[in-house]
XYZ file of N, CA, C and O in Angstrom:
460
model
N -6.221 -39.844 12.976
C -7.348 -39.612 12.088
C -7.548 -40.807 11.163
O -8.670 -41.259 10.987
N -6.448 -41.317 10.597
C -6.557 -42.454 9.680
C -7.083 -43.692 10.403
O -7.861 -44.453 9.843
N -6.672 -43.883 11.662
C -7.148 -45.032 12.432
C -8.645 -44.913 12.691
O -9.386 -45.904 12.615
N -9.110 -43.722 12.969
C -10.541 -43.485 13.199
C -11.342 -43.773 11.936
O -12.387 -44.434 11.987
N -10.834 -43.318 10.806
C -11.515 -43.543 9.529
C -11.520 -45.030 9.183
O -12.510 -45.565 8.688
N -10.419 -45.728 9.512
C -10.316 -47.155 9.196
C -11.338 -47.982 9.975
O -11.757 -49.042 9.516
N -11.754 -47.490 11.144
C -12.757 -48.206 11.940
C -14.092 -48.285 11.223
O -14.885 -49.187 11.459
N -14.374 -47.327 10.376
C -15.648 -47.314 9.663
C -16.626 -46.353 10.300
O -16.405 -45.790 11.366
N -17.762 -46.145 9.620
C -18.783 -45.248 10.140
C -18.563 -43.797 9.716
O -19.209 -42.891 10.243
N -17.670 -43.591 8.780
C -17.375 -42.240 8.306
C -17.411 -42.227 6.789
O -17.153 -43.242 6.147
N -17.766 -41.081 6.234
C -17.720 -40.934 4.779
C -17.136 -39.568 4.428
O -17.126 -38.654 5.257
N -16.658 -39.457 3.228
C -16.035 -38.233 2.736
C -17.099 -37.401 2.037
O -17.785 -37.873 1.149
N -17.279 -36.117 2.461
C -18.285 -35.272 1.801
C -17.698 -34.594 0.567
O -16.542 -34.806 0.208
N -18.501 -33.738 -0.094
C -18.063 -33.112 -1.346
C -16.915 -32.117 -1.167
O -16.231 -31.772 -2.116
N -16.689 -31.647 0.054
C -15.596 -30.710 0.323
C -14.354 -31.408 0.858
O -13.462 -30.752 1.401
N -14.303 -32.737 0.767
C -13.183 -33.546 1.244
C -13.023 -33.502 2.755
O -11.905 -33.533 3.272
N -14.138 -33.399 3.458
C -14.129 -33.502 4.912
C -14.753 -34.834 5.298
O -15.729 -35.289 4.695
N -14.172 -35.439 6.337
C -14.728 -36.691 6.844
C -15.885 -36.374 7.771
O -15.806 -35.482 8.609
N -16.994 -37.080 7.593
C -18.218 -36.856 8.355
C -18.611 -38.176 9.008
O -18.575 -39.237 8.372
N -18.991 -38.123 10.298
C -19.486 -39.319 10.964
C -20.869 -39.618 10.404
O -21.768 -38.784 10.460
N -21.027 -40.785 9.844
C -22.256 -41.145 9.141
C -23.464 -41.134 10.069
O -24.533 -40.635 9.699
N -23.320 -41.620 11.286
C -24.454 -41.740 12.203
C -24.967 -40.379 12.669
O -26.183 -40.157 12.753
N -24.081 -39.431 12.944
C -24.485 -38.134 13.506
C -24.413 -36.988 12.514
O -25.011 -35.939 12.743
N -23.644 -37.141 11.432
C -23.459 -36.052 10.481
C -22.450 -35.021 10.953
O -22.294 -33.958 10.366
N -21.746 -35.344 12.052
C -20.773 -34.414 12.624
C -19.485 -34.421 11.799
O -18.981 -35.472 11.407
N -18.969 -33.204 11.523
C -17.701 -33.086 10.813
C -16.575 -33.564 11.711
O -16.476 -33.166 12.860
N -15.725 -34.405 11.181
C -14.612 -34.939 11.947
C -13.320 -34.219 11.571
O -12.526 -33.860 12.427
N -13.100 -33.998 10.278
C -11.890 -33.301 9.867
C -11.653 -33.454 8.391
O -12.326 -34.227 7.709
N -10.677 -32.739 7.880
C -10.371 -32.814 6.449
C -9.662 -34.122 6.114
O -9.142 -34.808 6.987
N -9.628 -34.429 4.852
C -8.908 -35.607 4.380
C -7.429 -35.400 4.706
O -6.814 -34.431 4.263
N -6.838 -36.284 5.516
C -5.445 -36.063 5.926
C -4.462 -36.046 4.764
O -3.410 -35.426 4.856
N -4.796 -36.688 3.654
C -3.891 -36.650 2.513
C -3.948 -35.314 1.777
O -3.000 -34.929 1.100
N -5.064 -34.606 1.910
C -5.189 -33.303 1.252
C -4.709 -32.165 2.141
O -4.213 -31.156 1.658
N -4.896 -32.279 3.438
C -4.637 -31.178 4.357
C -3.337 -31.329 5.141
O -3.191 -30.782 6.201
N -2.404 -32.072 4.635
C -1.137 -32.222 5.337
C -0.187 -31.105 4.913
O -0.284 -30.585 3.803
N 0.741 -30.718 5.796
C 1.722 -29.701 5.415
C 2.637 -30.226 4.314
O 2.911 -31.413 4.243
N 3.105 -29.320 3.473
C 4.021 -29.712 2.397
C 5.393 -30.009 2.978
O 5.847 -29.336 3.905
N 6.047 -31.018 2.423
C 7.401 -31.339 2.829
C 8.390 -30.418 2.133
O 8.068 -29.757 1.144
N 9.613 -30.387 2.636
C 10.640 -29.510 2.069
C 10.908 -29.833 0.602
O 11.188 -28.940 -0.196
N 10.786 -31.118 0.244
C 11.030 -31.506 -1.141
C 9.899 -31.092 -2.081
O 10.055 -31.074 -3.297
N 8.738 -30.719 -1.519
C 7.588 -30.322 -2.337
C 7.484 -28.808 -2.524
O 6.721 -28.329 -3.343
N 8.229 -28.067 -1.736
C 8.141 -26.605 -1.798
C 8.931 -26.116 -3.003
O 10.106 -26.438 -3.162
N 8.274 -25.308 -3.810
C 8.899 -24.756 -5.010
C 9.613 -23.471 -4.615
O 8.983 -22.488 -4.248
N 10.922 -23.474 -4.657
C 11.704 -22.316 -4.239
C 11.339 -21.028 -4.973
O 11.196 -19.997 -4.351
N 11.169 -21.036 -6.311
C 10.821 -19.778 -6.970
C 9.518 -19.172 -6.453
O 9.332 -17.974 -6.506
N 8.628 -19.979 -5.918
C 7.370 -19.441 -5.400
C 7.589 -18.629 -4.131
O 6.726 -17.866 -3.729
N 8.742 -18.782 -3.487
C 8.983 -18.047 -2.259
C 9.726 -16.734 -2.499
O 10.173 -16.102 -1.572
N 9.853 -16.322 -3.756
C 10.510 -15.051 -4.063
C 9.556 -13.890 -3.785
O 8.340 -14.046 -3.794
N 10.121 -12.709 -3.577
C 9.293 -11.520 -3.404
C 8.754 -11.083 -4.762
O 9.242 -11.516 -5.805
N 7.760 -10.214 -4.742
C 7.188 -9.703 -5.990
C 8.263 -8.981 -6.793
O 8.355 -9.129 -8.006
N 9.110 -8.212 -6.119
C 10.163 -7.468 -6.814
C 11.160 -8.403 -7.491
O 11.665 -8.101 -8.569
N 11.426 -9.557 -6.858
C 12.347 -10.515 -7.469
C 11.688 -11.249 -8.632
O 12.317 -11.483 -9.660
N 10.418 -11.598 -8.469
C 9.722 -12.368 -9.497
C 9.319 -11.510 -10.694
O 9.369 -11.958 -11.833
N 8.891 -10.268 -10.430
C 8.396 -9.376 -11.489
C 9.009 -7.987 -11.328
O 8.336 -7.050 -10.895
N 10.280 -7.801 -11.655
C 10.931 -6.508 -11.405
C 10.289 -5.339 -12.146
O 10.197 -4.241 -11.602
N 9.823 -5.547 -13.383
C 9.203 -4.447 -14.128
C 7.906 -4.011 -13.471
O 7.621 -2.817 -13.345
N 7.105 -4.984 -13.051
C 5.840 -4.687 -12.384
C 6.090 -3.965 -11.058
O 5.434 -2.979 -10.741
N 7.060 -4.449 -10.285
C 7.371 -3.838 -8.991
C 7.819 -2.390 -9.170
O 7.447 -1.514 -8.391
N 8.614 -2.128 -10.207
C 9.071 -0.758 -10.455
C 7.904 0.144 -10.850
O 7.860 1.321 -10.478
N 6.941 -0.407 -11.576
C 5.797 0.392 -12.033
C 4.877 0.778 -10.887
O 4.256 1.834 -10.924
N 4.769 -0.071 -9.859
C 3.834 0.226 -8.771
C 4.525 0.813 -7.547
O 3.876 1.063 -6.542
N 5.836 1.037 -7.637
C 6.562 1.587 -6.497
C 5.974 2.949 -6.144
O 5.810 3.819 -7.001
N 5.653 3.119 -4.887
C 5.028 4.373 -4.452
C 6.095 5.418 -4.159
O 7.084 5.149 -3.502
N 5.861 6.571 -4.675
C 6.729 7.699 -4.376
C 5.915 8.641 -3.504
O 4.819 9.038 -3.849
N 6.456 8.980 -2.381
C 5.715 9.799 -1.436
C 6.142 11.258 -1.537
O 7.277 11.572 -1.836
N 5.191 12.130 -1.268
C 5.472 13.553 -1.261
C 5.490 14.167 -2.653
O 5.160 13.538 -3.636
N 5.873 15.416 -2.685
C 5.940 16.131 -3.956
C 7.179 15.727 -4.722
O 8.196 15.389 -4.131
N 7.110 15.802 -6.039
C 8.305 15.491 -6.818
C 9.395 16.539 -6.561
O 9.090 17.706 -6.293
N 10.652 16.159 -6.609
C 11.722 17.122 -6.346
C 11.757 18.230 -7.405
O 11.454 18.004 -8.567
N 12.117 19.428 -6.967
C 12.188 20.600 -7.842
C 13.659 21.001 -7.976
O 14.447 20.840 -7.045
N 14.022 21.542 -9.136
C 15.406 21.945 -9.376
C 15.840 23.048 -8.405
O 16.950 23.035 -7.883
N 14.969 24.010 -8.150
C 15.289 25.132 -7.271
C 14.178 25.256 -6.222
O 13.288 26.088 -6.357
N 14.216 24.436 -5.169
C 13.108 24.432 -4.209
C 13.036 25.727 -3.413
O 14.047 26.372 -3.146
N 11.820 26.088 -3.061
C 11.616 27.269 -2.217
C 11.943 26.922 -0.781
O 11.864 25.766 -0.373
N 12.280 27.930 -0.018
C 12.620 27.720 1.391
C 11.515 28.294 2.254
O 10.937 29.338 1.947
N 11.243 27.600 3.336
C 10.218 28.069 4.255
C 10.843 29.094 5.202
O 11.898 28.866 5.787
N 10.158 30.248 5.320
C 10.592 31.291 6.257
C 9.361 31.777 7.010
O 8.223 31.501 6.633
N 9.606 32.500 8.052
C 8.510 33.069 8.824
C 8.688 34.588 8.824
O 9.728 35.097 9.238
N 7.677 35.291 8.315
C 7.714 36.760 8.336
C 6.397 37.255 8.919
O 5.381 36.560 8.901
N 6.431 38.459 9.422
C 5.217 39.065 9.978
C 4.700 40.098 8.976
O 5.434 40.970 8.536
N 3.430 39.932 8.607
C 2.788 40.845 7.670
C 1.570 41.461 8.334
O 0.956 40.861 9.220
N 1.190 42.648 7.871
C -0.014 43.292 8.399
C -1.243 42.459 8.033
O -1.300 41.863 6.941
N -2.240 42.416 8.912
C -3.435 41.618 8.655
C -4.153 41.999 7.361
O -4.658 41.124 6.652
N -4.170 43.305 7.024
C -4.867 43.699 5.796
C -4.122 43.236 4.544
O -4.737 42.943 3.513
N -2.780 43.131 4.610
C -2.001 42.610 3.478
C -2.337 41.134 3.272
O -2.588 40.682 2.147
N -2.356 40.368 4.363
C -2.696 38.948 4.278
C -4.120 38.785 3.753
O -4.380 37.964 2.862
N -5.061 39.582 4.260
C -6.460 39.489 3.819
C -6.581 39.788 2.328
O -7.340 39.127 1.614
N -5.814 40.774 1.839
C -5.856 41.128 0.421
C -5.434 39.939 -0.455
O -6.099 39.608 -1.432
N -4.322 39.289 -0.103
C -3.840 38.174 -0.917
C -4.718 36.934 -0.759
O -4.949 36.197 -1.714
N -5.220 36.681 0.461
C -6.094 35.525 0.679
C -7.431 35.679 -0.033
O -8.058 34.682 -0.395
N -7.860 36.918 -0.241
C -9.136 37.156 -0.924
C -9.107 36.630 -2.359
O -10.151 36.312 -2.927
N -7.933 36.488 -2.925
C -7.788 35.958 -4.282
C -7.927 34.442 -4.348
O -7.864 33.865 -5.433
N -8.071 33.781 -3.206
C -8.244 32.329 -3.188
C -6.916 31.587 -3.107
O -5.904 32.125 -2.649
N -6.953 30.349 -3.580
C -5.761 29.498 -3.512
C -4.586 30.159 -4.234
O -4.776 30.864 -5.213
N -3.383 29.888 -3.714
C -2.180 30.442 -4.332
C -1.784 31.790 -3.766
O -0.952 32.487 -4.353
N -2.365 32.170 -2.642
C -2.084 33.489 -2.088
C -0.612 33.639 -1.686
O -0.042 34.714 -1.830
N 0.028 32.574 -1.229
C 1.436 32.676 -0.857
C 2.312 32.862 -2.102
O 3.297 33.603 -2.084
N 1.934 32.213 -3.201
C 2.673 32.391 -4.453
C 2.521 33.828 -4.945
O 3.479 34.429 -5.445
N 1.321 34.393 -4.812
C 1.113 35.779 -5.228
C 1.938 36.742 -4.374
O 2.484 37.729 -4.878
N 2.071 36.455 -3.077
C 2.924 37.294 -2.228
C 4.377 37.181 -2.701
O 5.091 38.185 -2.808
N 4.814 35.954 -3.005
C 6.180 35.750 -3.492
C 6.416 36.549 -4.769
O 7.453 37.214 -4.930
N 5.465 36.480 -5.713
C 5.608 37.218 -6.976
C 5.639 38.725 -6.749
O 6.407 39.443 -7.395
N 4.813 39.221 -5.830
C 4.808 40.662 -5.527
C 6.146 41.085 -4.925
O 6.682 42.153 -5.259
N 6.698 40.246 -4.053
C 8.001 40.554 -3.461
C 9.110 40.540 -4.521
O 10.019 41.373 -4.502
N 9.043 39.616 -5.487
C 10.037 39.555 -6.562
C 9.968 40.825 -7.419
O 11.006 41.384 -7.796
N 8.727 41.253 -7.723
C 8.591 42.487 -8.521
C 9.135 43.683 -7.747
O 9.847 44.528 -8.301
N 8.820 43.756 -6.460
C 9.288 44.873 -5.635
C 10.819 44.874 -5.512
O 11.440 45.934 -5.454
N 11.426 43.692 -5.527
C 12.884 43.585 -5.408
C 13.573 43.738 -6.755
O 14.801 43.780 -6.835
N 12.786 43.800 -7.842
C 13.350 43.945 -9.180
C 13.992 42.669 -9.710
O 14.901 42.722 -10.535
N 13.513 41.531 -9.252
C 14.045 40.258 -9.720
C 13.254 39.801 -10.946
O 12.035 39.866 -10.964
N 13.966 39.345 -11.977
C 13.307 38.869 -13.182
C 12.828 37.420 -12.983
O 13.450 36.648 -12.272
N 11.779 37.069 -13.671
C 11.270 35.683 -13.595
C 10.692 35.377 -12.243
O 10.575 36.221 -11.374
N 10.337 34.114 -12.106
C 9.709 33.694 -10.848
C 10.658 32.958 -9.942
O 10.332 32.696 -8.779
N 11.813 32.543 -10.438
C 12.784 31.865 -9.591
C 12.501 30.401 -9.359
O 13.070 29.787 -8.485
N 11.578 29.826 -10.142
C 11.230 28.412 -9.962
C 12.309 27.505 -10.453
O 12.987 27.603 -11.366
């Protein structure tokens, strides 16, 4: 590239690209600007991860997936209920399974909700 530029007939445009003066054809970027960095020019701290460079920021944006843990988690079970019982609780809208749980706790004589 430098040998081609040294021959003449080329000029540098405003974006630092070499252009053939006669045709206006782009030849390439300025080789001094677009060369790869040498090992001695690479700044090691710039190659750190975000967590290494900014630990407080990384901790703040860390994604936690799923529901938060509960002290006394409920267990999933499968029971068969009559369709009219299910329809009665579902008619109340969202939370119908919680209402069934509460009704079962009252029927069993358990105090509180067990959460």
